[in-house]
Coordinates of C-alpha atoms in Angstrom, one line a residue:
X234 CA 85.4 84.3 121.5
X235 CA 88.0 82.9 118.8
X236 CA 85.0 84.3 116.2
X237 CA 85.5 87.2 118.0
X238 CA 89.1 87.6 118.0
X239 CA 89.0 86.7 114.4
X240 CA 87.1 89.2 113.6
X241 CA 88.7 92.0 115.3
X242 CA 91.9 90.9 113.3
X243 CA 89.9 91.1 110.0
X244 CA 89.0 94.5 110.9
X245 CA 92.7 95.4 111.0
X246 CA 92.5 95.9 107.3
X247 CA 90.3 98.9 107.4
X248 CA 93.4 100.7 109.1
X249 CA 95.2 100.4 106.7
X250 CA 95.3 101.9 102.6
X251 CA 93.0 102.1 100.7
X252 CA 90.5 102.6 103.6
X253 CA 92.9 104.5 106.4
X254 CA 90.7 104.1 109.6
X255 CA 93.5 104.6 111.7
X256 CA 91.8 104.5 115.1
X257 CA 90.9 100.9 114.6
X258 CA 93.5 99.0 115.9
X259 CA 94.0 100.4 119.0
X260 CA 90.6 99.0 119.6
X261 CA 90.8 95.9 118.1
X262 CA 94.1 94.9 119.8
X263 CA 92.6 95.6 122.9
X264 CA 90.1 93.4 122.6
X265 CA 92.9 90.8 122.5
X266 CA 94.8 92.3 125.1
X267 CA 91.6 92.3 127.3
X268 CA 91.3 88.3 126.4
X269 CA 95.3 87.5 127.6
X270 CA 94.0 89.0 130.7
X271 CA 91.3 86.9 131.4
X272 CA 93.0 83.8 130.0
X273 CA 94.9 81.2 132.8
X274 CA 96.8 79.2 130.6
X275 CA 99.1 79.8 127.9
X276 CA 97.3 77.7 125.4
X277 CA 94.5 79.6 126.3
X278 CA 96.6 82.9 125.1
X279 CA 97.8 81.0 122.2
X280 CA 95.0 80.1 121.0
X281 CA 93.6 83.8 121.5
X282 CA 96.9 84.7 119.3
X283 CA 96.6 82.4 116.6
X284 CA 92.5 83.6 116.5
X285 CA 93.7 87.3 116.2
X286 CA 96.5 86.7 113.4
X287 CA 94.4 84.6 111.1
X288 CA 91.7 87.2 110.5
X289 CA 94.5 89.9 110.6
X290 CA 96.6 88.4 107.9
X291 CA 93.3 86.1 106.1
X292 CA 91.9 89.0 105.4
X293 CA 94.8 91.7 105.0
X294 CA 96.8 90.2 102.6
X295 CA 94.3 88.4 100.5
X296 CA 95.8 90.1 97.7
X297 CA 98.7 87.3 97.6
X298 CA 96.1 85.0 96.2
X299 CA 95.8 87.0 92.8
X300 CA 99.3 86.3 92.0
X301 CA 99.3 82.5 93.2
X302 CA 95.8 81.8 91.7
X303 CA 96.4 83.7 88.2
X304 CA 100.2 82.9 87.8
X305 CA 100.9 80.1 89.8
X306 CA 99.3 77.5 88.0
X307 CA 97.7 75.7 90.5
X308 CA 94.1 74.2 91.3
X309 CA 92.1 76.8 92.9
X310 CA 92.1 74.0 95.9
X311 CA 96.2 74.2 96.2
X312 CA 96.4 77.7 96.3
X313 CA 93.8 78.4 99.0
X314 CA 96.0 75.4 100.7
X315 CA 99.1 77.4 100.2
X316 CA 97.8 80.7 101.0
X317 CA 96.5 79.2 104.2
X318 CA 99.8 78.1 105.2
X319 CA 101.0 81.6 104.7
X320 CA 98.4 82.9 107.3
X321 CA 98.8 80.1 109.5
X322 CA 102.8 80.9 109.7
X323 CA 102.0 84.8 110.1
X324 CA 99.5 84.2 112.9
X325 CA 102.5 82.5 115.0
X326 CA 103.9 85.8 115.7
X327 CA 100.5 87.6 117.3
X328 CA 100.1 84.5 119.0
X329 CA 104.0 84.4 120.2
X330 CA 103.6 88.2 121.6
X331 CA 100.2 86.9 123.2
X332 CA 101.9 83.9 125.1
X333 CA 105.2 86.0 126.1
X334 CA 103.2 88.8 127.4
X335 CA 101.0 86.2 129.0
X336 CA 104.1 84.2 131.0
X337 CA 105.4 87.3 131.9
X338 CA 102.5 89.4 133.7
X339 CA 100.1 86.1 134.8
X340 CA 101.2 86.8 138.6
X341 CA 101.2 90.7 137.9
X342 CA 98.3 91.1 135.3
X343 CA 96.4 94.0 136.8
X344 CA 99.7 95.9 138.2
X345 CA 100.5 99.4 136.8
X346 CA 101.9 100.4 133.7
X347 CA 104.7 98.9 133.6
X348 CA 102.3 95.6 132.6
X349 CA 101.0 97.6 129.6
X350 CA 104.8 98.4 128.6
X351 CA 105.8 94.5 128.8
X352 CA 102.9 93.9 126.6
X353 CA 103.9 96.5 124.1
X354 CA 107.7 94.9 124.4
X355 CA 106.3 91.9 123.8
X356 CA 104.3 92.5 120.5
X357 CA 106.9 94.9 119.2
X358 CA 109.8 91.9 120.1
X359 CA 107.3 89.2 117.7
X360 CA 107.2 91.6 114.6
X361 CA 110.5 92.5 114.6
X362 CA 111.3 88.7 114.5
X363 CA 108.3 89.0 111.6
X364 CA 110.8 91.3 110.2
X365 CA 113.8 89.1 109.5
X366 CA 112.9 85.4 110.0
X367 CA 113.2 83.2 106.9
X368 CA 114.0 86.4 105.0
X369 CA 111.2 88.5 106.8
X370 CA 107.6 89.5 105.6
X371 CA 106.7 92.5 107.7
X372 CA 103.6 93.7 105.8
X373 CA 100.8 94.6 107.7
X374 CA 102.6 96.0 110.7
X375 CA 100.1 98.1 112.9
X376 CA 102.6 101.2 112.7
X377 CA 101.9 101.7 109.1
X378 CA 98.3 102.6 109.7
X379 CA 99.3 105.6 111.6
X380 CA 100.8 107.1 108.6
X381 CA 98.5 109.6 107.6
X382 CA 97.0 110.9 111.2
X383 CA 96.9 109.3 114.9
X384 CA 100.7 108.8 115.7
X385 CA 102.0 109.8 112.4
X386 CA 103.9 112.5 113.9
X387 CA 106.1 110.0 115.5
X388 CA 107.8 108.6 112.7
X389 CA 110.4 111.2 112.2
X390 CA 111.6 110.2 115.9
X391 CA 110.7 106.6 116.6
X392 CA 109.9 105.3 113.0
X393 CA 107.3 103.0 112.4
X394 CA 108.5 99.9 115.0
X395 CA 108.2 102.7 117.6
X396 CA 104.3 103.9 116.7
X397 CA 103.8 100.1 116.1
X398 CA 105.2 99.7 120.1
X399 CA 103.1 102.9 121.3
X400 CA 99.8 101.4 119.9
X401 CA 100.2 98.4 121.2
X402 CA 100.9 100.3 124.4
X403 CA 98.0 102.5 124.2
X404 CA 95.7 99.3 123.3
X405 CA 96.5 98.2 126.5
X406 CA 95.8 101.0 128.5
X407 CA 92.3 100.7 126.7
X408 CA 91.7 97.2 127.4
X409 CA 92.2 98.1 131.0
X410 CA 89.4 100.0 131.0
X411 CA 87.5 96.8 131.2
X412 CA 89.4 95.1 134.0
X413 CA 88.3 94.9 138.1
X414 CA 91.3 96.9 139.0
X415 CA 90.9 100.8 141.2
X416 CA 89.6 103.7 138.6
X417 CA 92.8 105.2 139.4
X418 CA 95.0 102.5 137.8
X419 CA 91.9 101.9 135.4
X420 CA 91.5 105.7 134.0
X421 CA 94.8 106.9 134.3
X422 CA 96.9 104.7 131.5
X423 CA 94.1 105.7 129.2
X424 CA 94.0 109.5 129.7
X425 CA 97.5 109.9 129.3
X426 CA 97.1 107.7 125.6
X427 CA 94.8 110.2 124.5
X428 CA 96.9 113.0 125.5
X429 CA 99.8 111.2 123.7
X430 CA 97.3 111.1 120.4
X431 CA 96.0 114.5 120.6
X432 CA 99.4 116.2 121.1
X433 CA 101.6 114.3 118.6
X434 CA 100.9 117.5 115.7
X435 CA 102.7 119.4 117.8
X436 CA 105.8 117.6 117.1
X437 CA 105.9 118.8 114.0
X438 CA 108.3 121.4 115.0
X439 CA 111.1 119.0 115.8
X440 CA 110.8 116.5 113.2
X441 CA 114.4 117.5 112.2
X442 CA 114.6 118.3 108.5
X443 CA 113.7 121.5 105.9
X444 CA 113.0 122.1 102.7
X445 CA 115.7 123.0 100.6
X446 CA 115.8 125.7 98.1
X447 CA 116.7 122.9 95.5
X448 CA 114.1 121.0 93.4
X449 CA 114.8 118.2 90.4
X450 CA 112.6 117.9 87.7
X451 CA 111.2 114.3 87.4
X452 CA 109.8 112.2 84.7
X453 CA 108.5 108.7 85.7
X454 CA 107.1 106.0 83.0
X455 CA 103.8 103.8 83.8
X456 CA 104.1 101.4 80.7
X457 CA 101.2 99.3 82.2
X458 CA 102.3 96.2 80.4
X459 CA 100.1 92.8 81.3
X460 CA 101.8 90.5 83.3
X461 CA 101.0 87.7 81.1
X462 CA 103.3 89.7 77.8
X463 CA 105.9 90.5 79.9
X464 CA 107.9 87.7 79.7
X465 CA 107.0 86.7 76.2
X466 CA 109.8 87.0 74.0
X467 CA 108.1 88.2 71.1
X468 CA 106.8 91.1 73.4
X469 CA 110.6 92.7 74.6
X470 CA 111.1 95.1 71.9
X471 CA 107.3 96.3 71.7
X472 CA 107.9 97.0 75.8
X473 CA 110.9 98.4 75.2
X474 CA 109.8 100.9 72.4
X475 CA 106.5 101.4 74.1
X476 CA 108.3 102.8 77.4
X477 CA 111.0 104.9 74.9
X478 CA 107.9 106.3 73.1
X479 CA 106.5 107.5 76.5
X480 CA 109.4 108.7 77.6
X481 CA 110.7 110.9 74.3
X482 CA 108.6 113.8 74.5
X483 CA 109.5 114.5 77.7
X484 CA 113.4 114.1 77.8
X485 CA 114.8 117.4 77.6
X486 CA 112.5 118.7 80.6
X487 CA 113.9 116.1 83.0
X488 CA 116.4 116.3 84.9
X489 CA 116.1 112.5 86.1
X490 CA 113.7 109.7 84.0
X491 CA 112.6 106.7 85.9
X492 CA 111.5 103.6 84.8
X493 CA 110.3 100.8 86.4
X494 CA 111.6 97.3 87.6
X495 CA 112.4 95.2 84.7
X496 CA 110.9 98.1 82.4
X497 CA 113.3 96.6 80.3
X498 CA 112.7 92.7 79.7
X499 CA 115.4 91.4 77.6
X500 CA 118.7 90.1 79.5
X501 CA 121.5 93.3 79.9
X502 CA 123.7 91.5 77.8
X503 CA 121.2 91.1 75.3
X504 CA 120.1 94.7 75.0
X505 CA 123.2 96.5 74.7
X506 CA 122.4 97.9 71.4
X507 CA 118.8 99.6 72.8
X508 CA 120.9 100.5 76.2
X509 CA 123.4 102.2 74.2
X510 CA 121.3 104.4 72.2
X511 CA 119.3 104.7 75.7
X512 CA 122.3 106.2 77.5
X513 CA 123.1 108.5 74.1
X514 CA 119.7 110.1 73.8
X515 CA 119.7 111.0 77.8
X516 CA 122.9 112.6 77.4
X517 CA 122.2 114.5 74.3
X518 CA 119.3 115.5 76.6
X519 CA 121.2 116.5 79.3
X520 CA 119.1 113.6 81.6
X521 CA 120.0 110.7 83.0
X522 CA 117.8 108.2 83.0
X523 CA 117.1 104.9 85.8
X524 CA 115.3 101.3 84.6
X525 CA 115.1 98.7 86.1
X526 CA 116.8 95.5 84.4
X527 CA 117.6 91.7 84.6
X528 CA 121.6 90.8 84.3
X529 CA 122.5 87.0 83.7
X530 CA 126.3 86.4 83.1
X531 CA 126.3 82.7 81.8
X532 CA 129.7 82.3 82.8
X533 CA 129.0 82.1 86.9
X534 CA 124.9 81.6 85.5
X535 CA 123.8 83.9 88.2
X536 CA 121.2 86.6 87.6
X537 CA 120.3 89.8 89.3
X538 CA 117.6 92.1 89.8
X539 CA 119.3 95.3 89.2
X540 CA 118.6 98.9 88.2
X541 CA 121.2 100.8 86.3
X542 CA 121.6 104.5 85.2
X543 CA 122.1 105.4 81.8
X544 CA 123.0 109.2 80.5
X545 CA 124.7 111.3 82.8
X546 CA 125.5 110.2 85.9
X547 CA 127.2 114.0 87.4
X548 CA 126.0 117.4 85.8
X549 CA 129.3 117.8 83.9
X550 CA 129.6 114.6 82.7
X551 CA 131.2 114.7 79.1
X552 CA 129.5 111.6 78.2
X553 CA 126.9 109.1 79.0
X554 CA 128.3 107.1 81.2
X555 CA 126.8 103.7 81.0
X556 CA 128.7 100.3 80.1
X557 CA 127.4 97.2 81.0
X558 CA 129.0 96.0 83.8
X559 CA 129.3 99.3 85.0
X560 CA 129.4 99.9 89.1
X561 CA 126.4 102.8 89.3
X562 CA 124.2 99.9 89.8
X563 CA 121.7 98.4 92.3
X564 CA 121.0 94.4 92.8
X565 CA 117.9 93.5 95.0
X566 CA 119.3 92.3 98.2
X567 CA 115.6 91.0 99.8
X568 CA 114.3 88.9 97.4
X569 CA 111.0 87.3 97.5
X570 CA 110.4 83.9 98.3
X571 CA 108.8 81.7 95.4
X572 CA 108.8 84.8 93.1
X573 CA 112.7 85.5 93.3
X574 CA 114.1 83.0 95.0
X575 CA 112.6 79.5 96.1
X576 CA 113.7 77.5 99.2
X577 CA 114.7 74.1 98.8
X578 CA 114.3 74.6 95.1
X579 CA 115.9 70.9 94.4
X580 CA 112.8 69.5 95.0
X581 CA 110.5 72.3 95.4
X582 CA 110.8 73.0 91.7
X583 CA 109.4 69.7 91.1
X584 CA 106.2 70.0 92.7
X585 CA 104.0 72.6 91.0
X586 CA 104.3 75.2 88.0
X587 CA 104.3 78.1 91.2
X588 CA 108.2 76.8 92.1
X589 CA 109.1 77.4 88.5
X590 CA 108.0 80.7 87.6
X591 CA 110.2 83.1 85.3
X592 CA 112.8 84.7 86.8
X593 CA 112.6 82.9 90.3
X594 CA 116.2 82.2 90.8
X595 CA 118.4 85.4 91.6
X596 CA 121.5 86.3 93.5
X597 CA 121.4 88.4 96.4
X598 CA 122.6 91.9 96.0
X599 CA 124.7 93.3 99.0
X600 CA 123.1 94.5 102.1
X601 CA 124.6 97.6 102.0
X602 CA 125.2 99.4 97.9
X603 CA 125.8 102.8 97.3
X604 CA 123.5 105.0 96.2
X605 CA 122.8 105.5 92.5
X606 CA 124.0 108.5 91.5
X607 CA 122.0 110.3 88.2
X608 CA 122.9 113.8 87.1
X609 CA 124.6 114.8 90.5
X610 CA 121.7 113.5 92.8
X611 CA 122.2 110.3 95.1
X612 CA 119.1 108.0 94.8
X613 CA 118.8 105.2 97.8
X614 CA 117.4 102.4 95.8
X615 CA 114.8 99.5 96.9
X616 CA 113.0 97.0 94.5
X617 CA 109.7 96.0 95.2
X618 CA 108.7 95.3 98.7
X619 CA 112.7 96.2 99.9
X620 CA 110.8 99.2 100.8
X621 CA 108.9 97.7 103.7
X622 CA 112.6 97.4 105.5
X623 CA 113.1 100.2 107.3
X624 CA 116.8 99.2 108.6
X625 CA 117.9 98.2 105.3
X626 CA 116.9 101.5 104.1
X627 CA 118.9 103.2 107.3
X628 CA 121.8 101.3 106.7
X629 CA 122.3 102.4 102.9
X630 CA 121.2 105.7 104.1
X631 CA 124.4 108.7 103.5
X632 CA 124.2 112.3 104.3
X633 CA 124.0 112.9 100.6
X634 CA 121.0 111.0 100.2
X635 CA 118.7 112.9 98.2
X636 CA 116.1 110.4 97.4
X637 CA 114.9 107.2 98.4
X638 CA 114.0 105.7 95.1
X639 CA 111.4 102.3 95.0
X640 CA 110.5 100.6 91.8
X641 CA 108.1 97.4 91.5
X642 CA 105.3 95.8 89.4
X643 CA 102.2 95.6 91.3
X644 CA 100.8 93.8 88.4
X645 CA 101.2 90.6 90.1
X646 CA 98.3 91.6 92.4
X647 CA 95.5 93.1 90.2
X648 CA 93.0 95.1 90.7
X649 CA 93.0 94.0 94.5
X650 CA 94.4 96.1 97.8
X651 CA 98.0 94.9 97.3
X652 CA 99.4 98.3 96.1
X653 CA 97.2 100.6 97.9
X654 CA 99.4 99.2 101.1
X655 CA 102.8 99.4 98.9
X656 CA 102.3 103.3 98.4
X657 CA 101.3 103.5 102.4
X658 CA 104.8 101.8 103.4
X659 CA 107.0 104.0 100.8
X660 CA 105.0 107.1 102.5
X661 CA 106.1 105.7 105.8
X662 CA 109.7 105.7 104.3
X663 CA 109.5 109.3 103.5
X664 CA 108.5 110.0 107.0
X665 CA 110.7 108.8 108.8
X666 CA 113.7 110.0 106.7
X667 CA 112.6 112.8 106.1
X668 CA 113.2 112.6 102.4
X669 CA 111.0 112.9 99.4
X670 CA 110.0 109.1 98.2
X671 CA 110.0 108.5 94.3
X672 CA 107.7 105.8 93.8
X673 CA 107.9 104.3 90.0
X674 CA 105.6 101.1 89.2
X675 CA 104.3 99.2 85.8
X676 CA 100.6 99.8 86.1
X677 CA 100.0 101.5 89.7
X678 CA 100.8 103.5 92.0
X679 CA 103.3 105.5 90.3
X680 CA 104.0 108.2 93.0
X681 CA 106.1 111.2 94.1
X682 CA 106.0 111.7 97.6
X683 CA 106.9 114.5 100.4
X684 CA 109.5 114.1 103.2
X685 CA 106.4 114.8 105.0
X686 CA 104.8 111.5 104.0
X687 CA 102.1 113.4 101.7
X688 CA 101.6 112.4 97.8
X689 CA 102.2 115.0 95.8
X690 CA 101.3 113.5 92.9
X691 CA 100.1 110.4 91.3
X692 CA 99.1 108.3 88.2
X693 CA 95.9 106.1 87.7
X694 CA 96.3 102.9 88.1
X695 CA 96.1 100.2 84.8
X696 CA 96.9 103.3 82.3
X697 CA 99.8 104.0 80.5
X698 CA 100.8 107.2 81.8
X699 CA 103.7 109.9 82.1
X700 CA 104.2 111.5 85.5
X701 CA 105.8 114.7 85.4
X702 CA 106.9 116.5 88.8
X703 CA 109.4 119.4 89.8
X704 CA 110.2 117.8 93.1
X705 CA 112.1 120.1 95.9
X706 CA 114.8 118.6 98.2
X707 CA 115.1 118.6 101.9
X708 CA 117.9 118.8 104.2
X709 CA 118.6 118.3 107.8
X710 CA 118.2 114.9 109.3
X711 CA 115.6 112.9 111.8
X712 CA 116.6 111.5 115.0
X713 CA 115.3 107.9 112.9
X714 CA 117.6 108.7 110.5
X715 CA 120.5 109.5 113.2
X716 CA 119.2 106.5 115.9
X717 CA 117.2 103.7 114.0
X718 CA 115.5 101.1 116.0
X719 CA 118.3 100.9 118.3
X720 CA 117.0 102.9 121.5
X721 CA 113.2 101.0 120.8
X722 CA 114.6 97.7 120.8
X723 CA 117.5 98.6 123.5
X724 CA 114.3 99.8 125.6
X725 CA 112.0 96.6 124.9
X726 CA 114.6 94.3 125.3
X727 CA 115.7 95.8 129.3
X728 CA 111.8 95.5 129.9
X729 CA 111.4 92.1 129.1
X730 CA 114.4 91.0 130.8
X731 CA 112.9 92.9 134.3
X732 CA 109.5 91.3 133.6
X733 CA 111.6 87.9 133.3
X734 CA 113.2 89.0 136.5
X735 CA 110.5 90.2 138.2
X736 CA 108.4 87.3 137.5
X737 CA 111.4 84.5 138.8
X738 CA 111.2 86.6 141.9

């Protein structure tokens, strides 16, 4: 059975991008559901947990081994160690919402549906503490494979947390197909999931926002630089002029250029001479133009991970408007572990070459920024996988919002399925916003997406490319936008306190 429950885990990957087979999880979470059911012991459920999460996450996101294997500079033997740590600490969290729905239904298991609501409480209460524990790593989350059909529909109300609760709901109700219980109780939960599936296109017509009559014409640069050159110091004004040599031939039909994190490599106070005739030729272009950057100010030595706009910065601008130092700015606020930032660096550093990469010691950017603001248009900004946060997103979230803007380098993950799933979350973003997503990256997937989640365009990956779109705006808001998580988790959290109740009594 554990082969089993590992395998149905591993299967979970086909759900999601590149592969979308969106029905899959409902059916391979029931078969753990249908396992908790039969278990009578809580290590029994753990152990069905654990099973479950390491072919999930073994197999889901094998593509962290690229980066630790080609840039980590370890054995091959340490970084299958390390990346099996990494699945062993993810697997805790199926296996936590596996015990908790366990201790809370064993005297109950084959009651009605409110034991198919505590178990979706219960695995939607262990990935939202996925979400924020030791900085949070909430990739994979079942929700995301509904963004293109299934419960997609949903997101404009209930976001992704809340599909991620109605599958495991619905998984449930299909696992208690198998159980000895009446047909009644047996049938019904499973009918009414269907009906839930097969009517969400219909709420289409209250997903709360429009097209506006507005649209912005877009340029994005794909420089597709190597990962191994882009650090090298004899490589920063090749990049730099590369990505300015894209770019030229296309400034004065853009209304907004975007370029990709750390497009630029030198340090900002070492490229003021290329960011000043930067922030000239947009203006004389009438553009403004967004990069992503690296700051270090030697006096407090702290260094950020920032994007900055150059050019103009309203429409009537008599200038560009870029200084360094300059407050239309954004510094990365969820920083990666290892890459970014790395715990316990004192003696971490020490170990291996991994705890000493470039550029793995940052300062946090604020929680909440405001919104870039480039030639009159207010761009929500999120570096790399900042994306995959929906209430960080929310909270920087303004009614004149008219973007949500993610840059990143993929390159750290090769040719592998790493960036496929990237693009999925950022359409998930535009979803449940209901805003277009602008999606700029060094070699893959550069994107422009719909508030409707769709890609409306988009640039081979490993190619230096030039992405050219007349994007249309969107007004109006969705009740995720309004709400958030706050009525999901408000719900989950009065469930499993009468489960707790119900179970003392």
């Amino acid at each position: 059975m554990a082969l089993a429950l590992a395998g149905a885990g591993a299967l979970n990957t086909l759900a999601f991008a590149p592969y979308t087979l969106w029905w899959l999880p409902f059916f391979s979470l029931a078969l753990l559901v249908l396992v908790i059911s039969h278990v009578n012991h809580w290590r029994q459920a753990l152990l069905a947990g654990l099973c479950y999460g390491a072919g999930w996450f073994g197999v889901g996101i094998s593509w962290v081994h690229v980066s630790i294997d080609q840039f980590g500079g370890l054995p091959l033997v340490a970084s299958i160690g390390l990346m099996a740590l990494l699945v062993a600490y993810l697997s805790l969290f199926p296996a936590m919402a596996a015990v908790l729905s366990y201790w809370l239904t064993k005297k109950a298991r084959h009651s009605g549906i409110f034991s198919l609501l505590i178990f979706g409480a219960s695995w939607t209460a262990a990935e939202w503490i996925r979400s924020f524990l030791l900085t949070g790593f909430p990739w994979l989350s079942l929700g995301y494979s509904q963004t293109s059909a299934g419960l997609a529909a949903y997101a404009p109300l209930i976001g992704e947390t809340g599909i991620t609760f109605m599958l495991a709901v619905i998984a449930a109700a299909l696992a208690r197909l198998y159980q000895p219980v009446p047909v009644v109780v047996r049938v019904l939960p499973a009918v009414l999931s269907a009906l839930v599936i097969l009517t969400a296109p219909l709420l289409d017509n209250i997903k709360g926002w429009q097209y506006s009559d507005h649209s912005v014409r877009l340029v994005m640069v794909q420089g597709n630089i190597k990962q191994e050159l882009r650090w090298q110091p004899e490589q920063e004004w090749p990049t730099m002029l590369k990505y300015l040599d894209l770019t030229r031939p296309h400034f004065s039909n853009a209304d907004i250029v975007i370029w990709p994190e750390a497009a630029i490599p030198q340090l900002e106070p070492l490229a003021e001479a290329f960011l000043d005739n930067l922030n000239k030729a947009a203006f004389y272009n009438d553009a403004a133009l967004i990069t992503g950057i690296l700051d270090y100010q030697r006096q407090t030595e702290q260094a950020w991970n920032n994007l900055i706009v150059l050019g103009k910065d309203t429409a009537t601008a008599s200038d560009g408007n870029y200084f360094y130092g300059h407050a239309n700015r954004f510094s990365k606020h969820h920083l990666l572990p290892i890459g970014e930032f790395v715990p316990f660096e004192n003696w971490l550093r020490a170990l291996a070459p991994i705890f000493d990469l470039p550029m793995s010691s940052f300062s946090r950017g604020s929680y909440v920024q405001a919104n870039l603001l480039a030639n009159d248009y207010h761009l929500l900004s999120a570096i790399c996988f900042e994306i995959a946060f929906p209430r960080q997103i929310r909270a920087n979230f303004t009614a004149d919002t008219d973007f949500i803007l993610t840059v990143s380098n993929d390159a750290w993950f090769g040719d592998s399925i790493g960036p496929h799933q990237h693009l999925q979350i950022a359409r998930m973003r535009a979803k449940e916003f209901g805003k277009p997503v602008l999606r700029a990256t060094n070699n893959g997937i550069t994107a422009t997406i719909n508030p409707d989640g769709s890609v409306r365009q988009r640039l081979p990956q490993f190619q230096e490319a030039v992405l050219l779109d007349n994007v249309p705006l969107s007004s109006g808001s969705t009740m995720y936008a309004r709400f958030g998580d706050w009525p999901l988790a408000i719900c989950c959290l009065l469930l499993l306190a009468l489960a707790a109740l119900r179970r003392h009594n």
